[in-house]
Amino acid sequence: MIDKGHAGLSIVKQCGLLNINRSGLYYDPKNISELNLALMRLIDEHYLEHPYKGARRMHTWLTKDLGHKVSKNRIENLYFNKMSLRSILPGPHTSKRNKEHKTYPYLLRELKITKPNQVWGTDITYIPMANGFMYLIAVIDLYSRYVVHWSVSNSMEAEWCAEFIQEAFDIHGTPEILNTDQGAQFTSEVFTSTVLASHVKLSMDGKGRATDNAFIERFWRSIKYEKLYIHPPKDGVDLYHKVEEYLYYYNHERRHSSIGDEPPATRYIYCKPPVPSSRAA
């Protein structure tokens, strides 16, 4: 737990050790209406089952099927801005992209992934809390399905994403390719420059992205249904502990049919090359 009076470790250092963005400690949900929180929870659960639904179809489902009297603009704001969702189908609103940012080509088409740290995929997801919400970012090794690194925050700042991926590189070494969507955080200069400075190729999902980042989206579904929906976290520190507990199970004990009914750790930890003891300046 975070000890704000710790004599030896600053709050910043403690947050770093716990993979918690410092802002997560001071999260105050008072400006989030109860209606928006309820709508976000419904959208999140429905999206996990129907990821092809964009904001327009989500609004139709909420109003026509569930009877909520909410505007299309409200649902679009929650869907795109608060939850950073996008439909897996091609269309004009498949990602909240900043048109001024440079995007990179999709490099995984017909690529054979044969070893750990060849390709990583990263993404951000909304996490419902007992009172409010936060965000979880993770990077997954596509060969082994191993969740390599993760962090939590109460905002989706590009700087947080850049710091997160640099930490992942420092701890686990660098992949040959990092795959992301075209969200504003991942196309930002601070994020792309961090990745490219480590000589990692950037791959970005394009239109027809139905299976581009499927592995990490399956992980989101697993952690929410198997842990976080059942036991909603109270705050950032509680979220950290719940994610940490689930990830040990997911990486080391949970068997995956797509990799021969083995836990991801058996393919990642025991197969990947060693991380260099020091990095070039």
Short mmCIF file of the C-alpha atoms (twelve columns), coordinates in Angstrom:
data_MODEL
# 
_entry.id   MODEL 
# 
loop_
_atom_site.group_PDB 
_atom_site.id 
_atom_site.type_symbol 
_atom_site.label_atom_id 
_atom_site.label_alt_id 
_atom_site.label_comp_id 
_atom_site.label_asym_id 
_atom_site.label_seq_id 
_atom_site.Cartn_x 
_atom_site.Cartn_y 
_atom_site.Cartn_z 
_atom_site.pdbx_PDB_model_num 
ATOM 1   C CA . MET A 1   0.000   0.000   0.000   1 
ATOM 2   C CA . ILE A 2   1.062   3.644   -0.506  1 
ATOM 3   C CA . ASP A 3   2.480   5.247   2.665   1 
ATOM 4   C CA . LYS A 4   2.384   9.024   2.185   1 
ATOM 5   C CA . GLY A 5   4.632   9.496   5.218   1 
ATOM 6   C CA . HIS A 6   7.292   6.933   4.291   1 
ATOM 7   C CA . ALA A 7   10.735  8.248   5.272   1 
ATOM 8   C CA . GLY A 8   12.672  6.355   2.621   1 
ATOM 9   C CA . LEU A 9   10.405  6.284   -0.433  1 
ATOM 10  C CA . SER A 10  8.661   9.253   -2.009  1 
ATOM 11  C CA . ILE A 11  5.097   8.936   -3.269  1 
ATOM 12  C CA . VAL A 12  6.446   9.076   -6.832  1 
ATOM 13  C CA . LYS A 13  8.853   6.204   -6.116  1 
ATOM 14  C CA . GLN A 14  6.158   4.123   -4.401  1 
ATOM 15  C CA . CYS A 15  3.792   4.680   -7.338  1 
ATOM 16  C CA . GLY A 16  6.523   3.605   -9.730  1 
ATOM 17  C CA . LEU A 17  7.131   0.412   -7.793  1 
ATOM 18  C CA . LEU A 18  3.398   -0.327  -7.861  1 
ATOM 19  C CA . ASN A 19  2.856   0.492   -11.558 1 
ATOM 20  C CA . ILE A 20  0.440   3.249   -10.519 1 
ATOM 21  C CA . ASN A 21  0.432   6.663   -12.175 1 
ATOM 22  C CA . ARG A 22  0.696   9.177   -9.318  1 
ATOM 23  C CA . SER A 23  -2.538  10.872  -10.426 1 
ATOM 24  C CA . GLY A 24  -4.380  7.639   -9.647  1 
ATOM 25  C CA . LEU A 25  -3.868  8.205   -5.921  1 
ATOM 26  C CA . TYR A 26  -5.843  11.418  -6.008  1 
ATOM 27  C CA . TYR A 27  -8.692  10.244  -8.198  1 
ATOM 28  C CA . ASP A 28  -11.940 11.973  -7.244  1 
ATOM 29  C CA . PRO A 29  -15.055 10.775  -9.092  1 
ATOM 30  C CA . LYS A 30  -17.303 13.599  -7.837  1 
ATOM 31  C CA . ASN A 31  -17.532 15.184  -11.314 1 
ATOM 32  C CA . ILE A 32  -18.716 11.932  -12.911 1 
ATOM 33  C CA . SER A 33  -22.480 11.631  -12.732 1 
ATOM 34  C CA . GLU A 34  -24.101 8.447   -11.519 1 
ATOM 35  C CA . LEU A 35  -25.875 8.162   -14.865 1 
ATOM 36  C CA . ASN A 36  -22.613 8.339   -16.807 1 
ATOM 37  C CA . LEU A 37  -20.999 5.739   -14.551 1 
ATOM 38  C CA . ALA A 38  -23.962 3.418   -15.069 1 
ATOM 39  C CA . LEU A 39  -23.920 3.967   -18.830 1 
ATOM 40  C CA . MET A 40  -20.176 3.338   -19.021 1 
ATOM 41  C CA . ARG A 41  -20.530 0.062   -17.173 1 
ATOM 42  C CA . LEU A 42  -23.299 -1.034  -19.573 1 
ATOM 43  C CA . ILE A 43  -21.275 0.042   -22.608 1 
ATOM 44  C CA . ASP A 44  -18.183 -1.762  -21.351 1 
ATOM 45  C CA . GLU A 45  -19.984 -5.059  -20.759 1 
ATOM 46  C CA . HIS A 46  -21.857 -4.860  -24.068 1 
ATOM 47  C CA . TYR A 47  -18.725 -3.948  -26.011 1 
ATOM 48  C CA . LEU A 48  -16.851 -6.988  -24.696 1 
ATOM 49  C CA . GLU A 49  -19.560 -9.174  -26.229 1 
ATOM 50  C CA . HIS A 50  -20.170 -7.049  -29.346 1 
ATOM 51  C CA . PRO A 51  -16.929 -5.197  -30.240 1 
ATOM 52  C CA . TYR A 52  -18.230 -4.492  -33.735 1 
ATOM 53  C CA . LYS A 53  -20.716 -1.953  -32.366 1 
ATOM 54  C CA . GLY A 54  -19.668 1.659   -32.712 1 
ATOM 55  C CA . ALA A 55  -21.051 4.635   -30.803 1 
ATOM 56  C CA . ARG A 56  -24.121 4.967   -33.034 1 
ATOM 57  C CA . ARG A 57  -25.196 1.345   -32.609 1 
ATOM 58  C CA . MET A 58  -24.363 1.502   -28.897 1 
ATOM 59  C CA . HIS A 59  -26.694 4.494   -28.569 1 
ATOM 60  C CA . THR A 60  -29.425 2.599   -30.415 1 
ATOM 61  C CA . TRP A 61  -29.023 -0.395  -28.087 1 
ATOM 62  C CA . LEU A 62  -29.150 1.770   -24.963 1 
ATOM 63  C CA . THR A 63  -32.202 3.760   -26.063 1 
ATOM 64  C CA . LYS A 64  -34.252 1.246   -28.039 1 
ATOM 65  C CA . ASP A 65  -33.449 -1.991  -26.202 1 
ATOM 66  C CA . LEU A 66  -32.835 -0.746  -22.648 1 
ATOM 67  C CA . GLY A 67  -35.043 2.344   -22.680 1 
ATOM 68  C CA . HIS A 68  -32.469 4.920   -21.548 1 
ATOM 69  C CA . LYS A 69  -33.351 8.460   -22.584 1 
ATOM 70  C CA . VAL A 70  -29.868 9.711   -23.446 1 
ATOM 71  C CA . SER A 71  -28.554 11.746  -26.350 1 
ATOM 72  C CA . LYS A 72  -26.312 10.469  -29.097 1 
ATOM 73  C CA . ASN A 73  -23.717 13.126  -28.180 1 
ATOM 74  C CA . ARG A 74  -23.524 11.842  -24.605 1 
ATOM 75  C CA . ILE A 75  -22.884 8.273   -25.748 1 
ATOM 76  C CA . GLU A 76  -20.305 9.391   -28.314 1 
ATOM 77  C CA . ASN A 77  -18.455 11.339  -25.610 1 
ATOM 78  C CA . LEU A 78  -18.426 8.337   -23.269 1 
ATOM 79  C CA . TYR A 79  -17.566 5.840   -26.019 1 
ATOM 80  C CA . PHE A 80  -14.731 7.784   -27.660 1 
ATOM 81  C CA . ASN A 81  -13.427 10.241  -25.047 1 
ATOM 82  C CA . LYS A 82  -13.956 8.599   -21.670 1 
ATOM 83  C CA . MET A 83  -13.584 4.926   -22.639 1 
ATOM 84  C CA . SER A 84  -11.376 5.176   -25.750 1 
ATOM 85  C CA . LEU A 85  -13.411 2.529   -27.571 1 
ATOM 86  C CA . ARG A 86  -13.642 1.876   -31.300 1 
ATOM 87  C CA . SER A 87  -15.537 -0.597  -33.412 1 
ATOM 88  C CA . ILE A 88  -13.546 -3.463  -34.901 1 
ATOM 89  C CA . LEU A 89  -15.298 -2.810  -38.213 1 
ATOM 90  C CA . PRO A 90  -13.875 -0.289  -40.695 1 
ATOM 91  C CA . GLY A 91  -15.604 3.043   -40.730 1 
ATOM 92  C CA . PRO A 92  -15.220 6.764   -40.080 1 
ATOM 93  C CA . HIS A 93  -15.071 6.488   -36.269 1 
ATOM 94  C CA . THR A 94  -13.082 3.309   -35.586 1 
ATOM 95  C CA . SER A 95  -10.544 5.146   -33.399 1 
ATOM 96  C CA . LYS A 96  -10.171 8.489   -31.648 1 
ATOM 97  C CA . ARG A 97  -7.285  9.543   -33.855 1 
ATOM 98  C CA . ASN A 98  -5.543  12.923  -33.953 1 
ATOM 99  C CA . LYS A 99  -5.405  13.761  -37.667 1 
ATOM 100 C CA . GLU A 100 -2.301  15.932  -37.146 1 
ATOM 101 C CA . HIS A 101 -0.297  12.970  -35.851 1 
ATOM 102 C CA . LYS A 102 1.717   10.749  -38.157 1 
ATOM 103 C CA . THR A 103 0.535   7.153   -38.406 1 
ATOM 104 C CA . TYR A 104 2.576   4.092   -39.295 1 
ATOM 105 C CA . PRO A 105 1.792   1.144   -41.578 1 
ATOM 106 C CA . TYR A 106 0.410   -2.144  -40.336 1 
ATOM 107 C CA . LEU A 107 3.310   -4.632  -40.341 1 
ATOM 108 C CA . LEU A 108 1.679   -7.851  -39.132 1 
ATOM 109 C CA . ARG A 109 -0.163  -8.857  -42.282 1 
ATOM 110 C CA . GLU A 110 1.068   -12.364 -43.230 1 
ATOM 111 C CA . LEU A 111 3.908   -12.065 -40.694 1 
ATOM 112 C CA . LYS A 112 4.828   -15.363 -39.019 1 
ATOM 113 C CA . ILE A 113 5.365   -14.829 -35.311 1 
ATOM 114 C CA . THR A 114 7.777   -17.537 -34.190 1 
ATOM 115 C CA . LYS A 115 9.440   -16.339 -30.973 1 
ATOM 116 C CA . PRO A 116 8.967   -14.224 -27.831 1 
ATOM 117 C CA . ASN A 117 9.732   -10.493 -28.060 1 
ATOM 118 C CA . GLN A 118 9.219   -10.544 -31.808 1 
ATOM 119 C CA . VAL A 119 5.914   -8.639  -31.656 1 
ATOM 120 C CA . TRP A 120 4.224   -6.911  -28.743 1 
ATOM 121 C CA . GLY A 121 0.729   -5.435  -28.770 1 
ATOM 122 C CA . THR A 122 -0.359  -2.630  -26.449 1 
ATOM 123 C CA . ASP A 123 -3.707  -1.036  -25.654 1 
ATOM 124 C CA . ILE A 124 -5.632  0.889   -22.980 1 
ATOM 125 C CA . THR A 125 -8.939  -0.113  -21.436 1 
ATOM 126 C CA . TYR A 126 -11.500 1.482   -19.121 1 
ATOM 127 C CA . ILE A 127 -11.810 -0.157  -15.691 1 
ATOM 128 C CA . PRO A 128 -15.043 0.278   -13.678 1 
ATOM 129 C CA . MET A 129 -14.418 0.917   -9.987  1 
ATOM 130 C CA . ALA A 130 -16.706 0.599   -6.981  1 
ATOM 131 C CA . ASN A 131 -17.084 4.384   -7.259  1 
ATOM 132 C CA . GLY A 132 -15.771 5.824   -10.508 1 
ATOM 133 C CA . PHE A 133 -13.366 4.442   -13.090 1 
ATOM 134 C CA . MET A 134 -9.687  4.268   -14.034 1 
ATOM 135 C CA . TYR A 135 -7.595  3.051   -16.963 1 
ATOM 136 C CA . LEU A 136 -5.337  0.033   -17.406 1 
ATOM 137 C CA . ILE A 137 -2.604  -0.120  -20.036 1 
ATOM 138 C CA . ALA A 138 -0.858  -3.381  -20.846 1 
ATOM 139 C CA . VAL A 139 1.559   -4.837  -23.356 1 
ATOM 140 C CA . ILE A 140 1.253   -8.471  -24.423 1 
ATOM 141 C CA . ASP A 141 3.743   -10.692 -26.228 1 
ATOM 142 C CA . LEU A 142 1.881   -12.022 -29.260 1 
ATOM 143 C CA . TYR A 143 3.853   -15.270 -29.512 1 
ATOM 144 C CA . SER A 144 3.294   -16.449 -25.941 1 
ATOM 145 C CA . ARG A 145 0.213   -14.364 -24.924 1 
ATOM 146 C CA . TYR A 146 2.277   -13.295 -21.882 1 
ATOM 147 C CA . VAL A 147 1.321   -9.926  -20.370 1 
ATOM 148 C CA . VAL A 148 4.753   -8.347  -20.253 1 
ATOM 149 C CA . HIS A 149 4.038   -5.067  -18.443 1 
ATOM 150 C CA . TRP A 150 1.091   -2.998  -17.194 1 
ATOM 151 C CA . SER A 151 0.154   0.188   -15.340 1 
ATOM 152 C CA . VAL A 152 -2.953  1.981   -14.061 1 
ATOM 153 C CA . SER A 153 -3.960  5.648   -14.113 1 
ATOM 154 C CA . ASN A 154 -7.004  7.898   -13.900 1 
ATOM 155 C CA . SER A 155 -6.236  9.557   -17.239 1 
ATOM 156 C CA . MET A 156 -5.027  8.537   -20.704 1 
ATOM 157 C CA . GLU A 157 -2.159  10.995  -21.074 1 
ATOM 158 C CA . ALA A 158 0.340   10.316  -23.855 1 
ATOM 159 C CA . GLU A 159 3.179   10.945  -21.398 1 
ATOM 160 C CA . TRP A 160 1.938   8.103   -19.195 1 
ATOM 161 C CA . CYS A 161 1.884   5.755   -22.199 1 
ATOM 162 C CA . ALA A 162 5.410   6.784   -23.199 1 
ATOM 163 C CA . GLU A 163 6.775   6.279   -19.681 1 
ATOM 164 C CA . PHE A 164 5.009   2.937   -19.520 1 
ATOM 165 C CA . ILE A 165 6.499   1.574   -22.743 1 
ATOM 166 C CA . GLN A 166 9.986   2.793   -21.795 1 
ATOM 167 C CA . GLU A 167 9.684   0.911   -18.493 1 
ATOM 168 C CA . ALA A 168 8.657   -2.212  -20.400 1 
ATOM 169 C CA . PHE A 169 11.710  -1.908  -22.663 1 
ATOM 170 C CA . ASP A 170 14.039  -1.344  -19.705 1 
ATOM 171 C CA . ILE A 171 12.753  -4.350  -17.772 1 
ATOM 172 C CA . HIS A 172 12.021  -6.886  -20.502 1 
ATOM 173 C CA . GLY A 173 14.128  -5.805  -23.457 1 
ATOM 174 C CA . THR A 174 12.722  -4.572  -26.739 1 
ATOM 175 C CA . PRO A 175 10.534  -6.356  -29.282 1 
ATOM 176 C CA . GLU A 176 11.205  -6.136  -32.982 1 
ATOM 177 C CA . ILE A 177 7.732   -4.670  -33.575 1 
ATOM 178 C CA . LEU A 178 5.221   -2.876  -31.325 1 
ATOM 179 C CA . ASN A 179 1.623   -2.961  -32.593 1 
ATOM 180 C CA . THR A 180 -0.945  -0.361  -31.454 1 
ATOM 181 C CA . ASP A 181 -4.163  1.172   -32.683 1 
ATOM 182 C CA . GLN A 182 -4.274  4.701   -34.092 1 
ATOM 183 C CA . GLY A 183 -5.489  6.303   -30.871 1 
ATOM 184 C CA . ALA A 184 -4.151  9.781   -30.094 1 
ATOM 185 C CA . GLN A 185 -1.968  8.518   -27.243 1 
ATOM 186 C CA . PHE A 186 -0.129  6.059   -29.475 1 
ATOM 187 C CA . THR A 187 0.302   8.395   -32.460 1 
ATOM 188 C CA . SER A 188 1.577   11.247  -30.259 1 
ATOM 189 C CA . GLU A 189 5.131   12.494  -30.761 1 
ATOM 190 C CA . VAL A 190 6.147   11.645  -27.197 1 
ATOM 191 C CA . PHE A 191 5.042   8.021   -27.585 1 
ATOM 192 C CA . THR A 192 6.294   7.344   -31.113 1 
ATOM 193 C CA . SER A 193 9.665   8.984   -30.450 1 
ATOM 194 C CA . THR A 194 10.111  6.851   -27.330 1 
ATOM 195 C CA . VAL A 195 9.466   3.668   -29.301 1 
ATOM 196 C CA . LEU A 196 11.588  4.588   -32.317 1 
ATOM 197 C CA . ALA A 197 14.501  5.748   -30.135 1 
ATOM 198 C CA . SER A 198 14.780  2.150   -28.920 1 
ATOM 199 C CA . HIS A 199 14.995  0.931   -32.539 1 
ATOM 200 C CA . VAL A 200 11.591  -0.759  -32.363 1 
ATOM 201 C CA . LYS A 201 9.386   -0.750  -35.472 1 
ATOM 202 C CA . LEU A 202 5.913   0.721   -35.011 1 
ATOM 203 C CA . SER A 203 2.910   -1.068  -36.485 1 
ATOM 204 C CA . MET A 204 -0.534  0.509   -36.349 1 
ATOM 205 C CA . ASP A 205 -3.904  -1.083  -36.963 1 
ATOM 206 C CA . GLY A 206 -5.645  0.190   -40.031 1 
ATOM 207 C CA . LYS A 207 -9.189  -0.079  -41.319 1 
ATOM 208 C CA . GLY A 208 -10.090 -3.795  -41.354 1 
ATOM 209 C CA . ARG A 209 -8.679  -4.209  -37.879 1 
ATOM 210 C CA . ALA A 210 -11.030 -6.978  -36.752 1 
ATOM 211 C CA . THR A 211 -8.190  -9.268  -35.671 1 
ATOM 212 C CA . ASP A 212 -5.217  -6.890  -35.527 1 
ATOM 213 C CA . ASN A 213 -5.022  -6.559  -31.742 1 
ATOM 214 C CA . ALA A 214 -7.253  -9.498  -30.855 1 
ATOM 215 C CA . PHE A 215 -4.930  -11.028 -28.264 1 
ATOM 216 C CA . ILE A 216 -4.905  -8.053  -25.930 1 
ATOM 217 C CA . GLU A 217 -8.651  -7.517  -26.408 1 
ATOM 218 C CA . ARG A 218 -9.222  -11.106 -25.297 1 
ATOM 219 C CA . PHE A 219 -7.116  -10.339 -22.233 1 
ATOM 220 C CA . TRP A 220 -9.331  -7.343  -21.406 1 
ATOM 221 C CA . ARG A 221 -12.365 -9.603  -21.557 1 
ATOM 222 C CA . SER A 222 -10.723 -12.205 -19.314 1 
ATOM 223 C CA . ILE A 223 -9.549  -9.858  -16.564 1 
ATOM 224 C CA . LYS A 224 -12.865 -8.014  -16.420 1 
ATOM 225 C CA . TYR A 225 -15.150 -11.048 -16.367 1 
ATOM 226 C CA . GLU A 226 -12.920 -13.223 -14.198 1 
ATOM 227 C CA . LYS A 227 -11.778 -10.582 -11.690 1 
ATOM 228 C CA . LEU A 228 -12.726 -6.913  -11.888 1 
ATOM 229 C CA . TYR A 229 -16.461 -7.201  -12.556 1 
ATOM 230 C CA . ILE A 230 -16.758 -9.682  -9.705  1 
ATOM 231 C CA . HIS A 231 -14.707 -7.599  -7.246  1 
ATOM 232 C CA . PRO A 232 -14.825 -3.908  -8.284  1 
ATOM 233 C CA . PRO A 233 -11.692 -2.102  -7.000  1 
ATOM 234 C CA . LYS A 234 -12.154 0.633   -4.397  1 
ATOM 235 C CA . ASP A 235 -9.246  2.866   -5.487  1 
ATOM 236 C CA . GLY A 236 -5.987  2.896   -7.447  1 
ATOM 237 C CA . VAL A 237 -4.040  0.847   -4.933  1 
ATOM 238 C CA . ASP A 238 -6.795  -1.751  -4.661  1 
ATOM 239 C CA . LEU A 239 -6.915  -1.931  -8.459  1 
ATOM 240 C CA . TYR A 240 -3.153  -2.490  -8.522  1 
ATOM 241 C CA . HIS A 241 -3.405  -5.420  -6.110  1 
ATOM 242 C CA . LYS A 242 -6.294  -7.019  -7.993  1 
ATOM 243 C CA . VAL A 243 -4.538  -6.702  -11.358 1 
ATOM 244 C CA . GLU A 244 -1.290  -8.029  -9.898  1 
ATOM 245 C CA . GLU A 245 -3.071  -11.027 -8.394  1 
ATOM 246 C CA . TYR A 246 -4.955  -11.828 -11.582 1 
ATOM 247 C CA . LEU A 247 -1.912  -11.418 -13.806 1 
ATOM 248 C CA . TYR A 248 0.098   -13.946 -11.855 1 
ATOM 249 C CA . TYR A 249 -2.727  -16.407 -12.425 1 
ATOM 250 C CA . TYR A 250 -3.159  -15.411 -16.086 1 
ATOM 251 C CA . ASN A 251 0.541   -15.629 -16.944 1 
ATOM 252 C CA . HIS A 252 1.604   -18.594 -14.815 1 
ATOM 253 C CA . GLU A 253 -1.452  -20.781 -14.201 1 
ATOM 254 C CA . ARG A 254 -4.254  -20.081 -16.685 1 
ATOM 255 C CA . ARG A 255 -3.939  -22.456 -19.631 1 
ATOM 256 C CA . HIS A 256 -4.560  -21.123 -23.141 1 
ATOM 257 C CA . SER A 257 -5.911  -23.427 -25.830 1 
ATOM 258 C CA . SER A 258 -4.269  -21.341 -28.565 1 
ATOM 259 C CA . ILE A 259 -0.801  -22.235 -27.264 1 
ATOM 260 C CA . GLY A 260 -1.308  -25.927 -26.622 1 
ATOM 261 C CA . ASP A 261 -3.115  -25.572 -23.281 1 
ATOM 262 C CA . GLU A 262 0.005   -24.120 -21.669 1 
ATOM 263 C CA . PRO A 263 0.304   -21.021 -19.451 1 
ATOM 264 C CA . PRO A 264 1.903   -18.061 -21.280 1 
ATOM 265 C CA . ALA A 265 4.929   -18.054 -18.973 1 
ATOM 266 C CA . THR A 266 6.084   -21.415 -20.308 1 
ATOM 267 C CA . ARG A 267 6.472   -19.879 -23.754 1 
ATOM 268 C CA . TYR A 268 7.750   -16.472 -22.718 1 
ATOM 269 C CA . ILE A 269 10.051  -16.760 -19.722 1 
ATOM 270 C CA . TYR A 270 11.744  -19.970 -20.770 1 
ATOM 271 C CA . CYS A 271 12.131  -19.110 -24.460 1 
ATOM 272 C CA . LYS A 272 12.981  -15.429 -24.722 1 
ATOM 273 C CA . PRO A 273 16.596  -14.261 -25.052 1 
ATOM 274 C CA . PRO A 274 18.188  -12.642 -21.973 1 
ATOM 275 C CA . VAL A 275 17.825  -8.897  -21.469 1 
ATOM 276 C CA . PRO A 276 21.177  -7.080  -21.871 1 
ATOM 277 C CA . SER A 277 22.651  -5.969  -18.557 1 
ATOM 278 C CA . SER A 278 23.036  -2.399  -19.791 1 
ATOM 279 C CA . ARG A 279 21.543  -0.329  -22.580 1 
ATOM 280 C CA . ALA A 280 23.518  1.723   -25.084 1 
ATOM 281 C CA . ALA A 281 23.518  5.453   -24.399 1 
# 
